[in-house]
Coordinates of C-alpha atoms in Angstrom, one line a residue:
M1 CA 234.0 342.7 -3.5
K2 CA 234.8 346.4 -3.7
A3 CA 231.8 348.7 -4.4
K4 CA 232.0 351.3 -7.2
K5 CA 231.6 354.8 -5.7
S6 CA 230.1 357.7 -7.7
R7 CA 229.3 360.9 -5.9
V8 CA 225.7 362.0 -6.2
V9 CA 225.1 365.5 -4.9
L10 CA 221.5 366.2 -4.1
S11 CA 219.5 368.9 -5.7
S12 CA 220.5 372.2 -4.2
V13 CA 216.9 373.4 -4.2
S14 CA 215.5 370.4 -2.4
V15 CA 218.4 370.4 0.1
L16 CA 218.0 374.0 0.8
L17 CA 214.3 373.6 1.4
V18 CA 214.7 370.7 3.7
L19 CA 217.6 372.1 5.7
S20 CA 215.9 375.5 6.0
L21 CA 213.4 373.5 8.0
L22 CA 215.7 371.2 9.8
A23 CA 218.5 373.5 10.7
G24 CA 216.8 376.9 10.7
M25 CA 215.4 376.9 14.2
T26 CA 218.2 377.9 16.6
M27 CA 218.6 379.8 19.8
A28 CA 220.7 382.6 21.3
W29 CA 221.9 381.1 24.5
F30 CA 221.4 383.8 27.1
T31 CA 219.0 386.3 25.5
D32 CA 215.4 386.8 25.9
T33 CA 214.4 388.2 22.5
E34 CA 211.3 387.8 20.4
K35 CA 209.1 384.8 21.0
V36 CA 208.4 382.4 18.1
N37 CA 206.7 379.1 17.6
A38 CA 208.9 376.6 19.4
N39 CA 207.8 373.4 17.8
F40 CA 210.3 371.8 15.6
T41 CA 207.9 370.6 12.9
A42 CA 210.4 370.0 10.1
G43 CA 209.8 366.2 10.0
V44 CA 212.5 364.0 8.7
L45 CA 215.3 364.6 6.2
D46 CA 214.9 361.9 3.4
I47 CA 217.9 360.6 1.7
S48 CA 218.0 357.9 -1.0
V49 CA 221.0 355.7 -1.6
K50 CA 222.1 352.8 -3.8
P51 CA 224.9 350.3 -3.3
G52 CA 228.0 351.8 -4.9
E53 CA 227.0 355.4 -4.6
T54 CA 227.6 358.3 -2.3
D55 CA 225.1 361.0 -1.3
V56 CA 226.1 364.3 0.2
T57 CA 224.0 366.9 1.9
D58 CA 224.5 370.0 4.1
L59 CA 224.5 369.7 8.0
T60 CA 224.4 372.8 10.1
F61 CA 224.2 373.5 13.8
E62 CA 223.9 377.1 15.2
N63 CA 223.7 378.9 18.6
L64 CA 223.5 375.7 20.7
R65 CA 223.7 375.8 24.4
P66 CA 226.4 373.9 26.3
M67 CA 224.9 371.6 28.9
L68 CA 225.3 368.3 30.9
Y69 CA 224.7 365.3 28.6
D70 CA 221.7 364.0 30.9
N71 CA 219.9 367.3 30.3
F72 CA 220.8 367.3 26.6
Y73 CA 219.3 363.8 26.1
K74 CA 216.1 365.0 27.8
E75 CA 215.5 367.4 25.0
L76 CA 215.2 364.6 22.5
E77 CA 211.5 364.1 22.2
P78 CA 210.0 362.5 19.1
N79 CA 206.4 363.5 18.7
G80 CA 204.8 360.9 16.4
N81 CA 206.3 360.0 13.1
E82 CA 206.0 363.4 11.5
K83 CA 206.9 366.0 14.0
W84 CA 210.0 366.3 16.3
V85 CA 210.3 368.4 19.4
N86 CA 213.5 369.6 20.8
D87 CA 212.2 369.8 24.4
V88 CA 213.7 372.7 26.2
T89 CA 211.6 371.8 29.3
Q90 CA 213.8 368.7 29.5
D91 CA 210.9 366.3 30.3
K92 CA 209.4 369.0 32.5
T93 CA 212.5 368.9 34.9
T94 CA 213.3 372.7 34.4
D95 CA 211.4 375.9 35.0
L96 CA 211.8 376.7 31.3
D97 CA 209.0 376.9 28.6
D98 CA 209.4 376.7 24.9
E99 CA 208.3 380.3 24.7
D100 CA 211.5 381.4 26.4
Y101 CA 213.5 380.6 23.3
A102 CA 213.9 382.5 20.0
P103 CA 213.5 380.0 18.5
V104 CA 213.9 376.6 20.0
P105 CA 217.3 375.0 19.2
A106 CA 217.4 372.0 16.9
Y107 CA 220.0 369.8 18.3
F108 CA 218.4 366.6 16.9
K109 CA 218.1 366.1 13.2
P110 CA 216.3 362.9 12.1
V111 CA 217.4 361.3 8.8
T112 CA 215.6 358.5 7.0
I113 CA 217.7 356.5 4.6
T114 CA 216.0 354.6 1.8
N115 CA 217.7 352.0 -0.2
E116 CA 216.5 352.5 -3.8
G117 CA 218.8 349.7 -5.2
T118 CA 217.7 346.1 -5.9
L119 CA 220.4 344.7 -3.5
P120 CA 220.7 345.0 0.3
T121 CA 223.2 347.7 1.4
K122 CA 225.0 348.9 4.5
V123 CA 225.5 352.7 4.7
K124 CA 228.5 354.5 6.2
L125 CA 227.8 357.9 7.8
S126 CA 230.6 360.4 8.1
L127 CA 231.2 364.2 7.9
E128 CA 233.4 366.4 5.7
I129 CA 234.4 369.9 7.0
A130 CA 235.9 372.6 5.0
Q131 CA 235.7 376.4 5.0
D132 CA 233.9 376.5 1.6
Y133 CA 231.1 374.6 3.1
A134 CA 230.6 377.5 5.6
C135 CA 227.8 380.1 5.7
K136 CA 227.4 382.0 2.5
E137 CA 226.1 385.5 1.7
G138 CA 222.5 386.1 3.0
E139 CA 222.7 383.6 5.8
K140 CA 221.9 385.0 9.3
Q141 CA 224.9 385.2 11.5
F142 CA 225.8 387.3 14.6
V143 CA 228.0 390.3 14.4
A144 CA 229.6 392.0 17.3
E145 CA 227.1 395.0 17.7
D146 CA 224.2 392.5 17.6
L147 CA 225.2 390.8 20.8
A148 CA 224.5 393.9 22.9
N149 CA 220.8 394.0 22.0
G150 CA 220.2 390.4 21.1
T151 CA 219.2 390.9 17.5
M152 CA 220.6 389.3 14.3
T153 CA 221.2 390.7 10.9
A154 CA 221.9 389.1 7.5
S155 CA 225.5 389.1 6.5
Q156 CA 226.4 391.5 3.6
P157 CA 227.6 390.1 0.2
D158 CA 231.1 391.3 0.9
S159 CA 231.3 389.7 4.3
P160 CA 233.7 386.7 4.7
I161 CA 232.3 383.3 4.9
C162 CA 231.5 381.9 8.4
E163 CA 234.6 380.8 10.4
N164 CA 232.9 377.5 11.6
K165 CA 233.9 378.3 15.1
L166 CA 232.1 375.3 16.7
E167 CA 234.0 372.7 14.7
K168 CA 236.6 372.2 17.5
V169 CA 234.1 371.9 20.4
L170 CA 231.0 370.3 19.0
K171 CA 230.3 366.5 19.2
V172 CA 228.0 365.0 16.5
F173 CA 226.3 361.9 17.8
V174 CA 224.3 359.2 16.0
Y175 CA 221.2 357.8 17.7
K176 CA 219.3 354.6 16.7
Q177 CA 216.0 353.3 17.9
V178 CA 216.1 350.2 20.3
G179 CA 212.6 349.2 21.0
E180 CA 210.8 352.4 21.8
T181 CA 213.9 354.2 22.9
W182 CA 216.4 356.4 21.0
T183 CA 219.8 355.2 22.1
K184 CA 223.2 356.9 21.4
V185 CA 225.7 354.8 19.5
E186 CA 228.5 354.6 21.9
D187 CA 232.1 355.8 21.0
V188 CA 231.1 357.5 17.9
N189 CA 231.6 361.3 17.2
L190 CA 231.2 362.1 13.5
N191 CA 233.0 365.4 13.9
T192 CA 236.6 364.7 13.0
A193 CA 237.7 368.2 14.1
Y194 CA 236.7 367.8 17.7
D195 CA 239.4 368.9 20.1
E196 CA 239.1 367.9 23.9
A197 CA 241.5 370.8 24.9
K198 CA 239.3 373.4 23.2
A199 CA 236.1 372.0 24.6
N200 CA 237.4 371.8 28.1
P201 CA 240.1 374.5 28.4
D202 CA 240.0 374.6 32.2
E203 CA 240.3 370.8 32.4
A204 CA 237.2 370.7 34.6
A205 CA 236.1 367.3 35.9
S206 CA 233.6 366.0 33.3
G207 CA 232.5 362.7 31.8
N208 CA 231.3 364.4 28.6
T209 CA 234.5 365.9 27.0
A210 CA 236.6 362.8 26.3
K211 CA 237.3 362.2 22.6
E212 CA 235.5 359.2 21.0
T213 CA 237.4 356.6 19.1
N214 CA 235.3 356.4 15.9
N215 CA 234.4 359.2 13.3
T216 CA 232.2 357.0 11.1
Y217 CA 229.1 354.8 11.6
M218 CA 228.1 351.9 9.6
T219 CA 224.5 350.9 9.6
T220 CA 223.1 347.4 9.7
M221 CA 221.8 345.8 6.5
L222 CA 219.2 347.9 4.7
P223 CA 217.2 345.7 2.3
A224 CA 216.3 346.7 -1.2
H225 CA 213.6 349.4 -0.9
G226 CA 213.9 349.3 2.8
T227 CA 214.2 352.3 5.1
A228 CA 215.9 353.1 8.4
T229 CA 215.7 356.3 10.5
Y230 CA 218.6 357.7 12.6
V231 CA 219.1 360.9 14.5
I232 CA 222.2 363.1 14.0
A233 CA 222.7 365.3 17.1
G234 CA 224.9 368.3 17.8
Y235 CA 226.1 368.3 21.5
L236 CA 228.2 371.0 23.3
P237 CA 229.7 369.8 26.5
E238 CA 229.0 371.8 29.7
T239 CA 232.6 372.9 29.8
V240 CA 232.4 374.9 26.6
D241 CA 232.6 378.6 27.5
N242 CA 230.7 381.7 26.5
A243 CA 233.3 382.6 23.8
Y244 CA 231.3 380.3 21.5
Q245 CA 228.1 382.0 21.9
G246 CA 226.4 382.6 18.5
K247 CA 228.9 380.5 16.6
H248 CA 228.1 378.0 13.8
Y249 CA 229.0 374.5 12.7
H250 CA 228.8 373.7 9.0
S251 CA 229.7 370.4 7.3
K252 CA 228.6 367.9 4.7
L253 CA 226.9 364.7 5.8
V254 CA 228.2 362.0 3.6
L255 CA 226.5 358.6 3.1
N256 CA 228.5 355.9 1.4
A257 CA 226.4 352.8 0.4
Y258 CA 228.1 349.4 0.0
Q259 CA 227.0 345.9 -0.8
M260 CA 226.8 343.7 2.1
D261 CA 229.6 341.5 0.9
D262 CA 232.0 344.4 0.5
T263 CA 234.3 343.5 3.4
D264 CA 236.8 346.4 2.6
A265 CA 234.1 348.9 3.6
G266 CA 233.9 347.6 7.2
V267 CA 231.3 345.8 9.2
P268 CA 228.0 347.2 10.5
D269 CA 228.5 349.0 13.8
E270 CA 224.8 348.4 14.8
G271 CA 224.8 347.2 18.4
G272 CA 227.9 349.1 19.4
S273 CA 230.9 347.3 18.0
S274 CA 233.2 349.4 15.8
S275 CA 234.5 348.7 12.3
T276 CA 237.9 349.7 13.5
D277 CA 237.7 347.5 16.6
P278 CA 235.8 344.3 15.8
E279 CA 237.2 342.4 18.7
E280 CA 234.5 344.1 20.9
A281 CA 232.2 341.3 19.8
V282 CA 232.2 338.2 21.9
A283 CA 233.8 335.1 20.2
I284 CA 231.6 331.8 20.1
N285 CA 233.8 328.8 20.0
S286 CA 231.7 326.1 21.7
E287 CA 228.2 324.9 22.4
E288 CA 228.6 326.4 25.9
D289 CA 229.5 329.7 24.5
L290 CA 226.5 329.6 22.2
K291 CA 224.2 329.0 25.2
K292 CA 225.6 332.0 27.0
I293 CA 224.2 334.3 24.5
G294 CA 220.9 333.9 26.4
Q295 CA 222.5 335.7 29.3
N296 CA 223.3 338.7 27.1
M297 CA 220.6 339.1 24.5
D298 CA 221.7 342.6 23.4
G299 CA 225.3 341.7 22.9
D300 CA 227.4 341.3 19.7
F301 CA 228.7 337.9 18.9
V302 CA 230.9 336.2 16.2
L303 CA 231.0 332.5 15.5
N304 CA 234.6 331.5 15.0
D305 CA 234.2 327.8 14.1
D306 CA 231.7 325.1 13.2
I307 CA 229.8 323.9 16.2
T308 CA 227.9 320.5 16.7
L309 CA 225.2 320.7 19.4
T310 CA 225.0 317.5 21.6
S311 CA 221.8 318.0 23.6
D312 CA 218.3 319.1 23.2
W313 CA 218.3 322.9 22.6
T314 CA 216.4 325.6 24.5
P315 CA 215.7 328.5 22.2
L316 CA 217.9 331.5 23.1
G317 CA 215.8 334.0 25.1
M318 CA 213.3 331.4 26.3
D319 CA 212.9 331.1 30.0
G320 CA 210.0 329.0 31.1
D321 CA 206.9 330.5 29.6
S322 CA 208.5 333.9 28.9
T323 CA 210.7 335.0 26.0
K324 CA 213.2 337.8 25.7
P325 CA 214.0 339.0 22.2
F326 CA 217.6 339.0 20.9
T327 CA 218.5 342.7 20.0
G328 CA 222.3 342.4 19.4
T329 CA 224.2 341.0 16.4
F330 CA 225.2 337.4 15.5
D331 CA 227.8 337.0 12.8
G332 CA 228.3 333.4 11.8
Q333 CA 231.2 334.3 9.5
G334 CA 230.0 331.5 7.2
H335 CA 230.3 328.7 9.8
T336 CA 227.8 326.0 10.5
I337 CA 225.7 325.1 13.6
S338 CA 224.7 321.4 13.2
G339 CA 222.8 318.9 15.4
L340 CA 220.0 321.3 16.3
N341 CA 217.1 319.5 18.1
V342 CA 214.4 321.5 19.8
S343 CA 211.4 319.8 21.5
K344 CA 209.1 322.4 22.9
S345 CA 205.6 321.2 21.7
D346 CA 203.7 323.5 24.2
K347 CA 205.8 326.6 23.6
I348 CA 205.4 329.7 21.3
S349 CA 208.4 331.1 19.4
V350 CA 210.6 328.1 18.9
G351 CA 213.9 327.9 17.0
L352 CA 217.6 328.4 17.5
F353 CA 216.5 331.9 18.8
A354 CA 213.1 332.4 20.3
V355 CA 212.5 335.9 19.0
N356 CA 214.8 338.0 17.0
S357 CA 214.9 341.9 17.0
G358 CA 218.5 342.2 16.1
T359 CA 220.8 341.0 13.2
I360 CA 221.6 337.3 12.5
Q361 CA 223.8 336.8 9.5
D362 CA 226.3 334.6 7.6
V363 CA 225.5 331.3 9.3
N364 CA 224.4 327.8 8.2
I365 CA 222.1 325.7 10.4
V366 CA 221.6 322.0 10.1
A367 CA 218.6 320.9 12.1
E368 CA 217.3 317.4 12.8
E369 CA 213.9 318.3 14.2
I370 CA 212.3 321.5 15.5
L371 CA 209.1 321.0 17.5
G372 CA 206.9 323.8 18.9
S373 CA 203.4 325.0 19.2
S374 CA 203.1 328.3 17.4
S375 CA 205.6 330.5 15.5
V376 CA 208.2 327.7 14.8
G377 CA 211.2 328.0 12.5
A378 CA 214.8 326.7 12.5
V379 CA 216.5 330.1 12.9
A380 CA 213.9 331.8 14.9
G381 CA 210.3 331.4 16.0
S382 CA 209.6 335.0 15.3
N383 CA 211.6 337.7 13.5
E384 CA 210.2 341.0 14.7
A385 CA 210.0 344.4 12.9
A386 CA 213.5 345.4 14.0
G387 CA 215.0 342.0 13.1
T388 CA 217.2 341.2 10.3
L389 CA 218.1 337.7 8.9
L390 CA 220.9 338.0 6.2
N391 CA 222.6 335.1 4.4
V392 CA 221.2 332.5 6.7
H393 CA 220.8 329.0 5.3
V394 CA 218.9 326.1 6.8
T395 CA 218.7 322.4 6.2
A396 CA 216.1 320.5 8.3
E397 CA 214.7 317.1 8.4
G398 CA 211.6 318.3 10.1
V399 CA 210.0 321.5 11.4
R400 CA 206.7 320.8 13.2
G401 CA 204.1 322.8 15.0
Q402 CA 200.4 323.8 15.1
S403 CA 200.4 327.3 13.5
N404 CA 202.7 329.7 11.8
V405 CA 205.3 327.2 11.0
G406 CA 208.1 327.7 8.4
G407 CA 211.4 326.2 7.5
L408 CA 213.5 329.3 8.2
V409 CA 211.3 331.3 10.4
G410 CA 207.7 330.9 11.8
T411 CA 206.5 334.5 11.8
N412 CA 208.4 337.2 10.0
R413 CA 207.7 340.9 10.6
G414 CA 211.2 342.1 9.8
N415 CA 213.7 342.0 7.0
V416 CA 214.9 338.6 5.5
S417 CA 217.5 338.8 2.6
R418 CA 219.5 336.2 0.8
C419 CA 218.4 333.2 3.0
S420 CA 217.3 329.7 2.1
A421 CA 215.5 326.7 3.6
D422 CA 215.8 323.1 2.5
T423 CA 213.2 321.5 4.8
T424 CA 210.3 319.1 5.4
V425 CA 207.6 320.9 7.3
T426 CA 205.0 318.9 9.2
V427 CA 201.9 320.5 10.7
T428 CA 199.1 319.0 12.8
A429 CA 196.5 321.7 13.1
T430 CA 195.2 325.3 12.5
Q431 CA 196.8 327.5 9.9
G432 CA 199.8 329.3 8.5
V433 CA 202.4 326.9 7.0
G434 CA 205.2 327.6 4.5
G435 CA 208.3 325.9 3.4
F436 CA 210.3 329.2 4.1
A437 CA 208.0 331.2 6.5
G438 CA 204.6 330.4 8.1
D439 CA 203.4 334.0 8.2
N440 CA 204.9 337.1 6.6
S441 CA 204.1 340.8 7.3
G442 CA 207.6 342.0 6.8
V443 CA 210.1 341.9 3.7
I444 CA 211.6 338.8 2.2
E445 CA 214.0 339.2 -0.7
E446 CA 216.3 337.1 -2.8
S447 CA 215.6 333.9 -1.0
W448 CA 214.5 330.4 -1.9
A449 CA 213.1 327.2 -0.5
V450 CA 213.2 323.5 -1.4
T451 CA 210.5 321.8 0.6
G452 CA 207.8 319.3 1.2
I453 CA 204.8 320.1 3.4
N454 CA 202.8 317.3 4.8
V455 CA 199.7 318.0 6.8
D456 CA 198.0 315.4 9.1
Q457 CA 194.5 315.9 7.6
Q458 CA 192.9 313.6 10.2
Q459 CA 193.7 316.4 12.8
S460 CA 193.4 319.5 10.6
T461 CA 190.4 321.7 10.6
N462 CA 191.5 324.8 8.6
L463 CA 194.9 325.1 7.0
D464 CA 196.5 327.8 4.9
V465 CA 199.5 326.1 3.2
G466 CA 201.9 327.6 0.8
G467 CA 205.1 326.2 -0.8
F468 CA 207.1 329.3 0.1
V469 CA 205.0 331.1 2.7
G470 CA 201.7 330.3 4.3
S471 CA 200.2 333.8 4.4
N472 CA 201.5 337.2 3.1
Q473 CA 199.5 339.9 4.9
N474 CA 199.6 343.4 6.7
S475 CA 201.6 344.9 3.8
G476 CA 204.1 342.1 3.6
T477 CA 206.5 342.1 0.6
I478 CA 208.0 339.0 -1.0
R479 CA 210.4 339.9 -3.9
N480 CA 212.8 337.9 -6.1
C481 CA 212.2 334.5 -4.4
Y482 CA 211.3 330.9 -5.5
V483 CA 210.2 327.6 -4.2
I484 CA 210.8 324.1 -5.6
A485 CA 208.7 321.3 -4.3
R486 CA 210.8 318.3 -3.5
D487 CA 208.0 316.4 -1.9
T488 CA 204.2 316.8 -1.6
I489 CA 202.7 320.0 -0.6
A490 CA 199.4 318.9 1.1
G491 CA 196.6 320.5 3.1
L492 CA 193.0 320.4 3.7
F493 CA 192.0 323.9 2.6
N494 CA 193.7 326.8 0.8
V495 CA 196.8 325.3 -0.6
G496 CA 199.0 327.3 -3.0
G497 CA 202.2 326.3 -4.8
F498 CA 203.8 329.6 -3.6
A499 CA 201.5 331.0 -0.9
S500 CA 198.1 330.3 0.5
L501 CA 197.0 333.9 1.0
N502 CA 198.1 337.3 -0.2
Q503 CA 196.1 340.0 1.5
Y504 CA 195.2 343.6 0.6
G505 CA 198.3 345.8 0.7
S506 CA 200.7 343.0 0.4
T507 CA 202.9 342.3 -2.6
I508 CA 204.5 339.3 -4.3
E509 CA 206.7 340.1 -7.3
N510 CA 209.3 338.6 -9.5
C511 CA 208.8 335.1 -8.0
Y512 CA 208.3 331.6 -9.3
A513 CA 207.1 328.2 -8.0
V514 CA 207.9 324.7 -9.4
T515 CA 205.4 322.3 -7.9
T516 CA 204.6 320.1 -11.0
D517 CA 202.1 317.5 -9.7
K518 CA 203.0 317.6 -6.0
I519 CA 200.1 319.8 -4.6
Q520 CA 197.3 317.9 -2.9
C521 CA 194.2 319.6 -1.5
S522 CA 190.5 318.8 -1.2
D523 CA 189.4 322.4 -1.6
T524 CA 190.8 325.7 -3.0
V525 CA 194.1 324.7 -4.6
S526 CA 196.3 326.9 -6.8
A527 CA 199.6 326.7 -8.7
G528 CA 200.5 330.1 -7.3
V529 CA 198.3 331.7 -4.6
A530 CA 195.2 330.0 -3.4
V531 CA 193.5 333.2 -2.2
N532 CA 194.5 336.7 -3.4
E533 CA 192.5 339.3 -1.4
N534 CA 193.3 342.3 -3.5
G535 CA 197.0 342.0 -2.9
T536 CA 199.5 342.8 -5.7
I537 CA 201.1 339.9 -7.7
K538 CA 203.5 340.9 -10.4
N539 CA 205.8 339.0 -12.8
C540 CA 205.2 335.6 -11.0
Y541 CA 205.2 332.2 -12.7
A542 CA 204.3 328.6 -11.8
V543 CA 205.2 325.3 -13.3
S544 CA 202.4 323.1 -12.1
T545 CA 199.6 320.8 -13.1
A546 CA 197.3 322.6 -10.7
A547 CA 195.1 325.5 -11.9
V548 CA 196.3 329.0 -11.5
G549 CA 193.4 329.9 -9.2
S550 CA 192.8 333.5 -7.9
G551 CA 196.5 334.1 -7.3
E552 CA 197.3 335.5 -10.8
F553 CA 200.6 333.6 -11.1
Q554 CA 201.2 332.9 -14.8
K555 CA 201.2 329.1 -15.5
V556 CA 204.1 328.1 -17.7
E557 CA 205.8 325.1 -19.0
E558 CA 209.3 324.2 -17.8
S559 CA 210.8 325.2 -21.1
A560 CA 209.6 328.8 -20.5
L561 CA 211.7 329.1 -17.4
K562 CA 214.7 326.9 -17.9
G563 CA 217.7 328.6 -19.5
T564 CA 216.0 332.0 -19.7
L565 CA 214.8 334.9 -17.6
P566 CA 211.0 335.5 -17.8
Q567 CA 209.6 339.0 -18.2
G568 CA 210.2 341.3 -15.2
F569 CA 213.2 339.4 -13.8
D570 CA 216.2 341.7 -13.3
A571 CA 219.6 340.3 -14.9
S572 CA 221.5 341.9 -12.0
V573 CA 219.5 339.9 -9.6
W574 CA 218.9 336.6 -11.5
T575 CA 221.0 334.4 -13.6
A576 CA 219.9 331.9 -16.3
A577 CA 221.9 328.7 -17.4
E578 CA 221.0 326.3 -20.0
G579 CA 218.7 323.6 -18.8
E580 CA 218.4 325.2 -15.3
Y581 CA 215.7 327.3 -13.6
P582 CA 216.6 330.9 -12.8
Q583 CA 219.0 331.3 -9.9
L584 CA 219.6 334.2 -7.6
A585 CA 223.0 335.8 -8.5
N586 CA 223.8 336.6 -4.9
N587 CA 222.2 333.5 -3.4
P588 CA 222.6 330.6 -5.7
Q589 CA 221.3 327.1 -4.8
A590 CA 224.2 324.8 -3.9

């Protein structure tokens, strides 16, 4: 599917305001002029996108110092979530102080991208360079006589526009956050005009001047209403000579947003593989290949064929009592992994992957039985805050555990979109049980579950059971999802047709549950949510013989949902067919 593109130029007033903060703090390389406040307190440039649209904003770098890359990287120092420091002390490895610069250079420009659309998107970052993007009248720029005394003056109205002298020698890098560390995306320089011969005229020995292969960068999946922060950085290799002192770089940062299924746009480069060189990813062709992912948990992998597992499975990343999260990418390319059996009754984080902090997408999983202790799910025991599950579909005969047990994932703190779970979930004790996820504090969108949840009440002491999710808490969001009960949904306490618990700050919206007479519970039962602790529930419906309870789901008859879309359901997300319950347009039930 090709995405429609329409250029949206941001407000010149807002862009000027933000960039005057982000790009205005620069430094004359070798002068010792007036001292200014060195802190780069501009915060983050916020840009909103929607699938099918293009956003454009100015990007400027001025008066940067050439330096070795290791020293350059040391100046990247985020200070909390609101302030950024370009650290001239280089992590206190130099004799320099911030007061020595007038003002401190802003090499690193954080950009937060928000998806304002209703569908997941991937965003391609690129630069456009042209003379008419250069510095206009009134912008400060060096003139020859100013270099003698180290001062700057404003250009006159009749002065020519800036010559953009840094465009041939500047590298523009992209950094993403991996764990707690900002990591450069390898082999990407957004500046298409970079010329190695200009940057290293003397052909000095250097590992920092070679030309990168790629001039664009495609992000990983950004869910609807989700955000991601990257850092755009201007780097001058140490071989650049003094002729470029006081020169400028001006361009437009272009963000093209595409739907995830727009294959013509390219694939996400998250993790280091390139849209122009997809063969960098490791091919998975067999059960043995799949097991080897555990030896390279930050790699990029593509599944080239269906695989049937023939032996009991050890979750990827699990080594004895310790687990290592998967931080790479796994693209199933629509293939199926079947025969999944996991028997780890005393282990935490049990599934095909133990813990996911990367991207798992476009794969079908057929499981016979998944058995664990806590955080148990067919795809992953835990999907962490940095983790993404996209277009992953599970069929499982049984998923069993003691707490935080779900058909797709046990504990979700990350982003899940367009996934499904057709499972039977069995739990023997404690709390947090759902047909799709046991516990959610992340984002789940455009997903569904067909399930039965059977609890051994002889062993149970306190259970929170929900048809779709056990508990939704800690600002968790569930949007445009549904559950249909194929079998009984049973528990001892707090049983909800859709969820057991929706806590303060958490949201469930545009969802429905069809449980009819299949909910069984001796205390606190609801057609929608058993206990709503001041969370938000909006445009949610339940077909059930159970009472609505405190969950604020609207109880309706079958006829109110079949063949029509209820109030609040977006026709671009949902479809309605005669005699059928609403289906997700981009994730229909087979």
